[in-house]
């Protein structure tokens, strides 16, 4: 029989172990809480509502803590279940591995993946599969603290911009406001409106999906209702964002930060109301039986052995030590060279005009070096764009459909032959042959990439930070676009094709000079 004094001492020791483990975990993951640069409150809210690359981890983990608190009764019941050692070891290995990798390459947002895996490992260790199920939703929410890979964002953000511009134009016409749509631009009598990346709705989709998860945890106790509510959230977010863009167009003061932010708050509240409306309709017209309530007559917390908490504290100590002891990989500095100094001094290359780059249109599309010049004059002019990137920033990517277009407002012609994939002698990559239109102007463009891999591999490389590690590619990615006017004649397209093919020699020299100079640095 254990004496009261001895039992009290054991309880105090156990509490000390738990407190020590918690402190060590907070210390181990401190770079996760602080990896974003501090911002003013208004800017933080602005990023939370509109920027796909802004994940506001403190907001995410605040919500995770709240969900865990709400689930405390389920946690208490699950702690009475036997532990599952093998799954616990598997997720622990995954969590430790991701912790070491994220710390080594200084990709501190990936620590969220480590924390999620270690949370599941803790669940399996303390309460088996029952507790792991309880901790699954908080673990999934932790993963939302990791920004979407730029290679993935660039594949979906521009189509979202185009769809948003389309829906906003239809809404304008519905309320009687004349509007003309050209790609991502909306032309109005009072001026033009460009749907940029922050208006694409991608961030709204992420935010409202998170809200839907919390709503389900609060109010939904049926799997079918939960699935419908969750999968309707992205569509609701996109439609609500279209209305928000309409308000931006109609309100001349929308560029002010406070008003812009308030519109984001209103859009989020509208999305929440829409989710509630969908769930209310489901309950009324398609009622389903909720999960039966669990018997909770025993509300005492089970007493886990000191050895159990000692193991947890030791793991937390290893993580805390690793956060300061693991060496970090230092990326090479961005190469600083002038592409012009690497080109042969021949008149055809230097008799050209430098063109500005529409950075606002490119958004998260990033290059270390850009060659953007126009050769010749008038309808015979050829526009050459060459962008070079070594992908040294995980949250920016050179791979995007945007680079096929000169700037905002240019649309691919829908007619036959508007978009083709062709083979061009001297170019190993597939070349996109595009006819682009802006108003009455038409141009022919050749667009290709060298050094890029498939979309899935690009996304995985970006997510796991391979290009900011010793596994980074050495050759970099080169994006090329050749463009020239199409004369309004029967033979205009054929003449433009011939003009671009004659210019390929000059383009090849620029591309080779940029690749060789970039690879040497």
Short mmCIF file of C-alpha atoms in Angstrom, two decimals:
data_model
loop_
_atom_site.label_atom_id
_atom_site.label_comp_id
_atom_site.label_asym_id
_atom_site.label_seq_id
_atom_site.Cartn_x
_atom_site.Cartn_y
_atom_site.Cartn_z
CA UNK A 1 0.00 0.00 0.00
CA UNK A 2 1.33 3.44 -1.01
CA UNK A 3 1.47 6.00 1.76
CA UNK A 4 -0.23 9.37 1.11
CA UNK A 5 3.07 11.23 1.41
CA UNK A 6 4.74 8.86 -1.04
CA UNK A 7 1.81 9.13 -3.43
CA UNK A 8 2.00 12.91 -3.24
CA UNK A 9 5.72 12.78 -4.03
CA UNK A 10 5.10 10.57 -7.07
CA UNK A 11 2.40 12.94 -8.31
CA UNK A 12 4.74 15.92 -7.91
CA UNK A 13 7.53 14.11 -9.77
CA UNK A 14 5.12 13.21 -12.55
CA UNK A 15 3.94 16.83 -12.78
CA UNK A 16 7.55 18.02 -12.92
CA UNK A 17 8.25 15.62 -15.79
CA UNK A 18 5.19 16.81 -17.71
CA UNK A 19 6.09 20.48 -17.16
CA UNK A 20 9.70 19.85 -18.18
CA UNK A 21 8.60 18.06 -21.33
CA UNK A 22 6.25 20.89 -22.26
CA UNK A 23 8.96 23.53 -21.72
CA UNK A 24 11.48 21.54 -23.76
CA UNK A 25 8.99 21.12 -26.62
CA UNK A 26 8.31 24.85 -26.67
CA UNK A 27 12.05 25.48 -26.73
CA UNK A 28 12.62 22.88 -29.46
CA UNK A 29 10.06 24.43 -31.81
CA UNK A 30 10.67 28.09 -31.01
CA UNK A 31 11.84 28.76 -34.57
CA UNK A 32 8.49 27.51 -35.83
CA UNK A 33 6.61 30.11 -33.81
CA UNK A 34 8.92 32.91 -34.97
CA UNK A 35 10.01 32.02 -38.51
CA UNK A 36 7.94 34.85 -40.01
CA UNK A 37 9.20 38.39 -39.70
CA UNK A 38 7.17 40.46 -37.22
CA UNK A 39 4.53 42.60 -38.91
CA UNK A 40 2.18 45.33 -37.88
CA UNK A 41 -1.21 43.99 -36.82
CA UNK A 42 -2.92 45.41 -39.91
CA UNK A 43 -0.34 43.83 -42.20
CA UNK A 44 -0.65 40.50 -40.37
CA UNK A 45 -4.42 40.54 -40.88
CA UNK A 46 -3.92 41.58 -44.50
CA UNK A 47 -1.60 38.61 -45.11
CA UNK A 48 -3.96 36.22 -43.30
CA UNK A 49 -6.83 37.13 -45.62
CA UNK A 50 -5.12 37.54 -48.98
CA UNK A 51 -1.57 36.14 -49.31
CA UNK A 52 -1.27 32.46 -50.22
CA UNK A 53 2.34 32.48 -49.03
CA UNK A 54 1.35 33.87 -45.61
CA UNK A 55 0.24 31.19 -43.16
CA UNK A 56 0.25 33.15 -39.86
CA UNK A 57 1.50 30.22 -37.74
CA UNK A 58 0.63 31.86 -34.44
CA UNK A 59 -3.00 32.05 -35.56
CA UNK A 60 -2.91 28.42 -36.70
CA UNK A 61 -1.43 27.12 -33.46
CA UNK A 62 -3.75 29.27 -31.40
CA UNK A 63 -6.66 27.51 -33.12
CA UNK A 64 -4.95 24.14 -32.59
CA UNK A 65 -4.66 24.84 -28.87
CA UNK A 66 -8.33 25.78 -28.74
CA UNK A 67 -9.39 22.58 -30.56
CA UNK A 68 -7.26 20.50 -28.17
CA UNK A 69 -8.91 22.20 -25.21
CA UNK A 70 -12.35 21.44 -26.62
CA UNK A 71 -11.35 17.80 -27.04
CA UNK A 72 -10.02 17.41 -23.51
CA UNK A 73 -12.82 15.02 -22.49
CA UNK A 74 -12.11 12.80 -25.49
CA UNK A 75 -8.41 12.93 -24.66
CA UNK A 76 -9.17 11.91 -21.07
CA UNK A 77 -11.22 8.90 -22.19
CA UNK A 78 -8.62 7.84 -24.78
CA UNK A 79 -5.82 7.87 -22.22
CA UNK A 80 -7.36 4.75 -20.69
CA UNK A 81 -6.64 2.76 -23.86
CA UNK A 82 -3.50 0.63 -24.34
CA UNK A 83 -0.61 2.21 -26.19
CA UNK A 84 0.36 1.26 -29.76
CA UNK A 85 4.16 1.08 -29.74
CA UNK A 86 4.95 0.41 -33.42
CA UNK A 87 2.86 3.29 -34.84
CA UNK A 88 4.29 5.53 -32.12
CA UNK A 89 7.86 4.65 -33.16
CA UNK A 90 7.03 5.17 -36.85
CA UNK A 91 5.64 8.69 -36.35
CA UNK A 92 8.41 9.50 -33.88
CA UNK A 93 11.04 8.57 -36.49
CA UNK A 94 9.18 10.70 -39.07
CA UNK A 95 8.96 13.62 -36.64
CA UNK A 96 12.62 13.44 -35.64
CA UNK A 97 13.73 13.09 -39.25
CA UNK A 98 11.69 16.11 -40.40
CA UNK A 99 12.95 18.09 -37.40
CA UNK A 100 16.57 17.41 -38.33
CA UNK A 101 16.01 18.15 -42.03
CA UNK A 102 14.05 21.37 -41.42
CA UNK A 103 16.69 22.63 -39.00
CA UNK A 104 19.57 21.66 -41.29
CA UNK A 105 18.23 23.51 -44.36
CA UNK A 106 16.72 26.34 -42.24
CA UNK A 107 13.24 25.65 -43.63
CA UNK A 108 11.61 26.29 -40.28
CA UNK A 109 8.03 26.10 -41.56
CA UNK A 110 8.65 22.37 -42.12
CA UNK A 111 8.94 22.05 -38.35
CA UNK A 112 5.12 22.06 -38.43
CA UNK A 113 5.26 18.69 -40.19
CA UNK A 114 7.65 17.41 -37.53
CA UNK A 115 5.38 18.67 -34.75
CA UNK A 116 2.31 17.07 -36.38
CA UNK A 117 4.10 13.70 -36.67
CA UNK A 118 5.37 13.89 -33.10
CA UNK A 119 1.86 14.77 -31.89
CA UNK A 120 0.52 11.59 -33.47
CA UNK A 121 3.46 9.65 -31.99
CA UNK A 122 2.51 11.03 -28.57
CA UNK A 123 -1.08 9.96 -29.16
CA UNK A 124 -0.15 6.39 -30.04
CA UNK A 125 2.26 6.25 -27.07
CA UNK A 126 -0.14 7.55 -24.43
CA UNK A 127 -3.51 6.26 -25.63
CA UNK A 128 -3.08 4.05 -28.68
CA UNK A 129 -5.23 4.45 -31.77
CA UNK A 130 -8.06 6.04 -29.77
CA UNK A 131 -5.95 9.03 -28.74
CA UNK A 132 -4.28 9.25 -32.15
CA UNK A 133 -7.75 9.64 -33.72
CA UNK A 134 -8.54 12.46 -31.30
CA UNK A 135 -5.26 14.21 -32.20
CA UNK A 136 -5.60 13.70 -35.96
CA UNK A 137 -7.55 16.92 -36.65
CA UNK A 138 -5.16 19.13 -34.64
CA UNK A 139 -2.24 17.47 -36.47
CA UNK A 140 -3.82 18.19 -39.86
CA UNK A 141 -4.39 21.80 -38.80
CA UNK A 142 -0.71 22.10 -37.87
CA UNK A 143 0.20 21.23 -41.45
CA UNK A 144 -1.70 24.33 -42.60
CA UNK A 145 1.11 26.39 -41.06
CA UNK A 146 3.31 25.28 -43.99
CA UNK A 147 2.89 27.60 -47.00
CA UNK A 148 1.84 25.89 -50.20
CA UNK A 149 4.87 25.19 -52.44
CA UNK A 150 5.37 27.97 -54.98
CA UNK A 151 5.54 25.45 -57.82
CA UNK A 152 2.04 24.30 -56.84
CA UNK A 153 0.70 27.81 -56.22
CA UNK A 154 1.90 28.95 -59.64
CA UNK A 155 -0.07 26.13 -61.30
CA UNK A 156 -3.37 27.16 -59.75
CA UNK A 157 -3.17 30.85 -58.87
CA UNK A 158 -3.26 32.20 -62.44
CA UNK A 159 -6.26 30.07 -63.48
CA UNK A 160 -7.95 31.32 -60.29
CA UNK A 161 -7.13 34.90 -61.32
CA UNK A 162 -8.74 34.30 -64.72
CA UNK A 163 -11.84 32.65 -63.22
CA UNK A 164 -12.17 35.42 -60.63
CA UNK A 165 -11.94 38.08 -63.34
CA UNK A 166 -14.60 36.18 -65.29
CA UNK A 167 -17.06 35.91 -62.39
CA UNK A 168 -16.49 39.57 -61.41
CA UNK A 169 -17.23 40.64 -65.00
CA UNK A 170 -20.48 38.66 -65.01
CA UNK A 171 -21.48 40.23 -61.69
CA UNK A 172 -20.76 43.70 -63.08
CA UNK A 173 -22.91 43.01 -66.13
CA UNK A 174 -25.65 41.59 -63.88
CA UNK A 175 -25.91 44.88 -61.97
CA UNK A 176 -25.80 46.92 -65.17
CA UNK A 177 -22.16 48.08 -65.20
CA UNK A 178 -20.59 47.73 -68.69
CA UNK A 179 -17.35 45.76 -68.53
CA UNK A 180 -14.97 44.14 -71.01
CA UNK A 181 -12.88 41.16 -69.95
CA UNK A 182 -9.40 40.47 -71.32
CA UNK A 183 -7.65 37.64 -69.48
CA UNK A 184 -6.99 38.99 -65.96
CA UNK A 185 -7.98 42.58 -66.80
CA UNK A 186 -11.44 44.12 -66.56
CA UNK A 187 -11.94 47.28 -68.65
CA UNK A 188 -14.45 49.79 -67.31
CA UNK A 189 -15.46 53.27 -68.41
CA UNK A 190 -13.60 54.75 -65.47
CA UNK A 191 -10.42 52.72 -65.93
CA UNK A 192 -8.98 49.21 -65.85
CA UNK A 193 -8.89 46.72 -62.99
CA UNK A 194 -6.28 43.95 -62.84
CA UNK A 195 -7.02 40.82 -60.82
CA UNK A 196 -3.64 40.21 -59.19
CA UNK A 197 -2.53 37.20 -57.15
CA UNK A 198 -3.91 38.51 -53.86
CA UNK A 199 -7.34 38.76 -55.53
CA UNK A 200 -7.22 35.21 -56.91
CA UNK A 201 -9.12 33.74 -53.95
CA UNK A 202 -6.51 31.10 -53.14
CA UNK A 203 -5.95 32.46 -49.65
CA UNK A 204 -9.72 32.68 -49.12
CA UNK A 205 -9.99 29.00 -50.05
CA UNK A 206 -7.29 28.05 -47.53
CA UNK A 207 -8.81 30.17 -44.77
CA UNK A 208 -12.40 29.04 -45.26
CA UNK A 209 -11.31 25.39 -45.45
CA UNK A 210 -9.69 25.82 -42.04
CA UNK A 211 -12.89 27.49 -40.77
CA UNK A 212 -14.91 24.55 -42.14
CA UNK A 213 -12.72 22.11 -40.20
CA UNK A 214 -13.37 24.04 -37.00
CA UNK A 215 -17.11 24.31 -37.77
CA UNK A 216 -17.29 20.54 -38.27
CA UNK A 217 -15.51 19.94 -34.99
CA UNK A 218 -17.95 22.27 -33.24
CA UNK A 219 -21.31 21.35 -34.72
CA UNK A 220 -21.21 18.32 -37.05
CA UNK A 221 -21.45 14.78 -35.69
CA UNK A 222 -22.17 12.95 -38.96
CA UNK A 223 -19.55 11.85 -41.49
CA UNK A 224 -21.64 12.57 -44.62
CA UNK A 225 -22.59 16.06 -43.45
CA UNK A 226 -18.97 16.73 -42.51
CA UNK A 227 -17.72 15.70 -45.97
CA UNK A 228 -20.27 17.89 -47.76
CA UNK A 229 -19.51 20.91 -45.57
CA UNK A 230 -15.75 20.44 -45.99
CA UNK A 231 -15.77 20.00 -49.77
CA UNK A 232 -18.21 22.88 -50.29
CA UNK A 233 -15.87 25.30 -48.49
CA UNK A 234 -13.47 25.92 -51.46
CA UNK A 235 -16.37 26.63 -53.84
CA UNK A 236 -18.02 28.96 -51.31
CA UNK A 237 -14.70 30.74 -50.78
CA UNK A 238 -14.20 31.24 -54.52
CA UNK A 239 -17.71 32.67 -55.00
CA UNK A 240 -17.40 34.93 -51.97
CA UNK A 241 -14.03 36.14 -53.26
CA UNK A 242 -15.70 37.05 -56.56
CA UNK A 243 -18.12 39.26 -54.64
CA UNK A 244 -15.19 40.77 -52.72
CA UNK A 245 -13.43 41.63 -55.99
CA UNK A 246 -16.67 43.23 -57.20
CA UNK A 247 -16.65 45.44 -54.08
CA UNK A 248 -13.01 46.36 -54.76
CA UNK A 249 -13.92 47.46 -58.27
CA UNK A 250 -16.94 49.51 -57.22
CA UNK A 251 -15.37 51.14 -54.15
CA UNK A 252 -12.85 53.86 -55.15
CA UNK A 253 -11.30 53.76 -51.65
CA UNK A 254 -10.55 50.03 -51.68
CA UNK A 255 -6.82 50.62 -52.01
CA UNK A 256 -6.72 51.91 -48.43
CA UNK A 257 -5.40 49.17 -46.15
CA UNK A 258 -8.12 49.48 -43.51
CA UNK A 259 -10.96 49.28 -46.05
CA UNK A 260 -9.25 46.44 -47.91
CA UNK A 261 -8.91 44.50 -44.67
CA UNK A 262 -12.51 45.15 -43.64
CA UNK A 263 -13.64 43.78 -47.00
CA UNK A 264 -11.63 40.65 -46.26
CA UNK A 265 -13.28 40.31 -42.85
CA UNK A 266 -16.71 40.77 -44.44
CA UNK A 267 -15.90 38.14 -47.08
CA UNK A 268 -14.81 35.66 -44.39
CA UNK A 269 -17.98 36.26 -42.38
CA UNK A 270 -20.02 35.80 -45.55
CA UNK A 271 -18.27 32.51 -46.19
CA UNK A 272 -18.92 31.31 -42.64
CA UNK A 273 -22.60 32.25 -43.03
CA UNK A 274 -22.77 30.33 -46.30
CA UNK A 275 -21.25 27.21 -44.68
CA UNK A 276 -23.79 27.47 -41.86
CA UNK A 277 -26.55 27.82 -44.45
CA UNK A 278 -25.40 24.71 -46.33
CA UNK A 279 -25.27 22.70 -43.11
CA UNK A 280 -28.74 23.97 -42.09
CA UNK A 281 -30.18 22.87 -45.43
CA UNK A 282 -28.58 19.45 -45.01
CA UNK A 283 -30.10 19.05 -41.55
CA UNK A 284 -33.53 20.09 -42.82
CA UNK A 285 -33.82 18.29 -46.15
CA UNK A 286 -31.36 15.39 -45.73
CA UNK A 287 -31.37 14.59 -42.02
CA UNK A 288 -28.91 11.99 -40.82
CA UNK A 289 -28.37 10.36 -37.46
CA UNK A 290 -25.57 11.86 -35.41
CA UNK A 291 -22.96 9.72 -33.71
CA UNK A 292 -24.22 8.50 -30.34
CA UNK A 293 -22.83 10.30 -27.32
CA UNK A 294 -20.18 8.40 -25.35
CA UNK A 295 -20.82 7.47 -21.74
CA UNK A 296 -18.77 9.90 -19.67
CA UNK A 297 -19.74 9.03 -16.13
CA UNK A 298 -16.12 8.62 -15.03
CA UNK A 299 -14.58 12.09 -15.36
CA UNK A 300 -11.33 11.35 -13.56
CA UNK A 301 -8.03 11.60 -15.41
CA UNK A 302 -6.09 8.31 -15.58
CA UNK A 303 -2.73 8.21 -13.86
CA UNK A 304 0.02 7.35 -16.32
CA UNK A 305 3.28 5.95 -15.00
CA UNK A 306 6.33 8.13 -14.48
CA UNK A 307 8.26 5.99 -17.01
CA UNK A 308 5.75 6.98 -19.69
CA UNK A 309 6.27 10.69 -19.07
CA UNK A 310 10.04 10.19 -18.70
CA UNK A 311 10.18 8.82 -22.25
CA UNK A 312 8.21 11.84 -23.53
CA UNK A 313 10.48 14.26 -21.66
CA UNK A 314 13.61 12.58 -23.03
CA UNK A 315 12.34 12.94 -26.62
CA UNK A 316 11.50 16.60 -25.94
CA UNK A 317 15.02 17.06 -24.56
CA UNK A 318 16.56 15.52 -27.68
CA UNK A 319 14.53 17.91 -29.86
CA UNK A 320 15.49 20.93 -27.77
CA UNK A 321 19.17 19.95 -27.94
CA UNK A 322 18.88 19.35 -31.69
CA UNK A 323 17.48 22.85 -32.24
CA UNK A 324 20.82 24.33 -31.16
CA UNK A 325 23.25 21.51 -31.97
CA UNK A 326 22.26 20.54 -35.53
CA UNK A 327 24.54 22.32 -38.02
CA UNK A 328 22.78 24.42 -40.66
CA UNK A 329 23.41 24.35 -44.38
CA UNK A 330 24.41 27.73 -45.76
CA UNK A 331 23.10 28.51 -49.22
CA UNK A 332 25.48 30.11 -51.71
CA UNK A 333 24.85 33.78 -52.30
CA UNK A 334 22.73 34.65 -55.28
CA UNK A 335 24.99 34.92 -58.30
CA UNK A 336 25.75 38.49 -59.30
CA UNK A 337 26.71 38.77 -62.93
CA UNK A 338 25.68 40.87 -65.88
CA UNK A 339 24.28 38.78 -68.68
CA UNK A 340 25.30 41.50 -71.12
CA UNK A 341 28.97 41.06 -70.22
CA UNK A 342 28.77 37.37 -71.12
CA UNK A 343 27.37 37.89 -74.63
CA UNK A 344 29.45 38.19 -77.79
CA UNK A 345 29.88 41.79 -78.88
CA UNK A 346 27.95 41.56 -82.10
CA UNK A 347 25.69 44.29 -83.39
CA UNK A 348 22.50 42.25 -83.60
CA UNK A 349 22.43 41.59 -79.87
CA UNK A 350 23.27 45.12 -78.81
CA UNK A 351 21.02 46.95 -81.29
CA UNK A 352 17.96 46.45 -79.12
CA UNK A 353 15.76 48.22 -76.61
CA UNK A 354 15.52 47.19 -72.98
CA UNK A 355 11.95 46.49 -71.87
CA UNK A 356 10.48 46.77 -68.39
CA UNK A 357 9.20 43.67 -66.58
CA UNK A 358 5.64 43.61 -65.24
CA UNK A 359 6.57 42.43 -61.72
CA UNK A 360 3.05 43.03 -60.45
CA UNK A 361 1.75 40.57 -63.04
CA UNK A 362 4.46 37.98 -62.37
CA UNK A 363 3.72 38.04 -58.62
CA UNK A 364 5.38 35.01 -57.01
CA UNK A 365 7.12 34.02 -60.25
CA UNK A 366 10.76 34.67 -59.47
CA UNK A 367 14.00 34.93 -61.45
CA UNK A 368 17.51 35.78 -60.36
CA UNK A 369 18.35 37.28 -63.74
CA UNK A 370 16.15 38.53 -66.57
CA UNK A 371 17.07 39.48 -70.14
CA UNK A 372 14.11 41.33 -71.64
CA UNK A 373 14.75 43.25 -74.85
CA UNK A 374 13.14 44.11 -78.18
CA UNK A 375 15.07 43.78 -81.43
CA UNK A 376 14.12 45.71 -84.53
CA UNK A 377 11.24 48.13 -84.98
CA UNK A 378 7.59 48.14 -85.96
CA UNK A 379 5.83 44.98 -87.05
CA UNK A 380 9.17 43.23 -87.70
CA UNK A 381 10.32 43.63 -84.09
CA UNK A 382 11.10 40.50 -82.04
CA UNK A 383 10.71 40.50 -78.27
CA UNK A 384 13.10 38.17 -76.39
CA UNK A 385 12.54 37.32 -72.73
CA UNK A 386 14.96 34.99 -70.92
CA UNK A 387 14.62 34.38 -67.19
CA UNK A 388 17.08 32.38 -65.11
CA UNK A 389 16.49 30.90 -61.64
CA UNK A 390 18.36 28.49 -59.37
CA UNK A 391 15.28 28.13 -57.11
CA UNK A 392 17.15 29.38 -54.05
CA UNK A 393 13.90 30.56 -52.44
CA UNK A 394 11.42 27.81 -51.51
CA UNK A 395 8.36 30.03 -51.71
CA UNK A 396 9.02 31.41 -55.17
CA UNK A 397 9.23 29.53 -58.44
CA UNK A 398 10.11 30.23 -62.07
CA UNK A 399 7.60 27.70 -63.40
CA UNK A 400 4.32 29.36 -64.33
CA UNK A 401 1.93 29.78 -67.23
CA UNK A 402 2.30 33.53 -66.78
CA UNK A 403 5.72 33.62 -68.43
CA UNK A 404 4.11 32.72 -71.76
CA UNK A 405 2.42 36.16 -71.80
CA UNK A 406 4.00 39.58 -72.23
CA UNK A 407 2.10 41.12 -69.33
CA UNK A 408 -1.33 41.44 -67.79
CA UNK A 409 -4.30 41.41 -70.16
CA UNK A 410 -2.86 39.15 -72.84
CA UNK A 411 -5.14 36.18 -73.60
CA UNK A 412 -4.46 33.00 -75.57
CA UNK A 413 -6.64 32.97 -78.66
CA UNK A 414 -9.43 30.39 -78.49
CA UNK A 415 -9.45 29.73 -82.23
CA UNK A 416 -7.83 26.68 -83.82
CA UNK A 417 -4.06 27.02 -83.69
CA UNK A 418 -4.17 29.41 -80.73
CA UNK A 419 -2.12 26.99 -78.62
CA UNK A 420 0.08 24.21 -80.00
CA UNK A 421 3.10 22.20 -78.89
CA UNK A 422 5.75 22.08 -81.62
CA UNK A 423 9.29 20.80 -82.11
CA UNK A 424 11.88 23.38 -83.08
CA UNK A 425 15.32 22.38 -84.42
CA UNK A 426 18.06 23.17 -81.90
CA UNK A 427 15.71 23.16 -78.90
CA UNK A 428 15.45 19.91 -76.94
CA UNK A 429 12.45 21.03 -74.88
CA UNK A 430 8.91 21.11 -76.21
CA UNK A 431 7.96 24.58 -77.43
CA UNK A 432 4.53 26.11 -76.87
CA UNK A 433 3.43 28.02 -79.97
CA UNK A 434 0.85 30.55 -78.82
CA UNK A 435 -1.24 33.23 -80.50
CA UNK A 436 -1.89 35.96 -77.94
CA UNK A 437 -4.41 38.77 -78.21
CA UNK A 438 -4.77 42.10 -76.43
CA UNK A 439 -7.56 44.20 -77.90
CA UNK A 440 -6.99 44.31 -81.66
CA UNK A 441 -3.30 43.40 -81.33
CA UNK A 442 -2.18 39.83 -82.04
CA UNK A 443 1.26 38.35 -81.49
CA UNK A 444 2.89 34.96 -82.05
CA UNK A 445 4.94 33.62 -79.16
CA UNK A 446 7.30 30.67 -78.73
CA UNK A 447 7.63 29.67 -75.07
CA UNK A 448 9.73 26.92 -73.48
CA UNK A 449 11.65 25.95 -70.36
CA UNK A 450 15.04 24.30 -69.93
CA UNK A 451 16.13 22.63 -66.70
CA UNK A 452 12.65 22.26 -65.23
CA UNK A 453 11.23 18.87 -64.31
CA UNK A 454 7.62 17.70 -64.18
CA UNK A 455 5.06 19.57 -62.09
CA UNK A 456 4.81 16.88 -59.39
CA UNK A 457 8.58 16.70 -58.97
CA UNK A 458 8.85 20.51 -58.90
CA UNK A 459 6.20 20.64 -56.15
CA UNK A 460 7.95 17.96 -54.08
CA UNK A 461 11.36 19.63 -54.52
CA UNK A 462 9.89 22.92 -53.35
CA UNK A 463 7.95 21.43 -50.42
CA UNK A 464 10.91 19.49 -48.99
CA UNK A 465 13.40 22.24 -49.79
CA UNK A 466 15.69 20.15 -51.99
CA UNK A 467 16.86 23.24 -53.88
CA UNK A 468 17.98 24.95 -50.67
CA UNK A 469 20.00 21.89 -49.64
CA UNK A 470 23.07 20.01 -50.90
CA UNK A 471 20.64 18.19 -53.23
CA UNK A 472 19.90 21.39 -55.14
CA UNK A 473 20.09 21.36 -58.91
CA UNK A 474 23.21 22.97 -60.35
CA UNK A 475 21.98 24.03 -63.78
CA UNK A 476 19.02 26.15 -62.76
CA UNK A 477 15.83 26.78 -64.75
CA UNK A 478 15.74 28.93 -67.88
CA UNK A 479 12.43 30.26 -69.22
CA UNK A 480 12.40 31.62 -72.77
CA UNK A 481 9.76 33.55 -74.68
CA UNK A 482 10.10 34.85 -78.23
CA UNK A 483 7.29 37.07 -79.52
CA UNK A 484 6.51 39.10 -82.62
CA UNK A 485 3.50 40.85 -84.12
CA UNK A 486 1.16 39.05 -86.49
CA UNK A 487 0.30 41.26 -89.45
CA UNK A 488 -3.47 41.47 -90.22
CA UNK A 489 -3.02 39.59 -93.49
CA UNK A 490 -3.63 36.05 -94.70
CA UNK A 491 0.07 35.26 -94.48
CA UNK A 492 0.67 37.19 -91.24
CA UNK A 493 1.00 34.12 -88.98
CA UNK A 494 3.35 32.32 -91.40
CA UNK A 495 5.56 35.41 -91.68
CA UNK A 496 5.69 35.69 -87.88
CA UNK A 497 6.70 32.01 -87.63
CA UNK A 498 9.52 32.56 -90.10
CA UNK A 499 10.68 35.68 -88.26
CA UNK A 500 10.90 33.85 -84.91
CA UNK A 501 12.71 30.85 -86.38
CA UNK A 502 15.32 33.14 -87.96
CA UNK A 503 15.86 34.74 -84.56
CA UNK A 504 16.47 31.46 -82.73
CA UNK A 505 20.25 31.75 -83.17
CA UNK A 506 20.36 34.98 -81.17
CA UNK A 507 18.02 33.53 -78.52
CA UNK A 508 20.22 30.43 -78.23
CA UNK A 509 23.31 32.55 -77.55
CA UNK A 510 21.57 34.49 -74.81
CA UNK A 511 20.22 31.29 -73.21
CA UNK A 512 23.60 29.51 -73.33
CA UNK A 513 25.43 32.53 -71.91
CA UNK A 514 22.95 32.80 -69.03
CA UNK A 515 23.08 29.06 -68.26
CA UNK A 516 26.87 28.87 -68.30
CA UNK A 517 27.28 32.04 -66.21
CA UNK A 518 24.67 30.93 -63.67
CA UNK A 519 26.04 27.40 -63.35
CA UNK A 520 29.52 28.72 -62.64
CA UNK A 521 28.27 30.64 -59.60
#
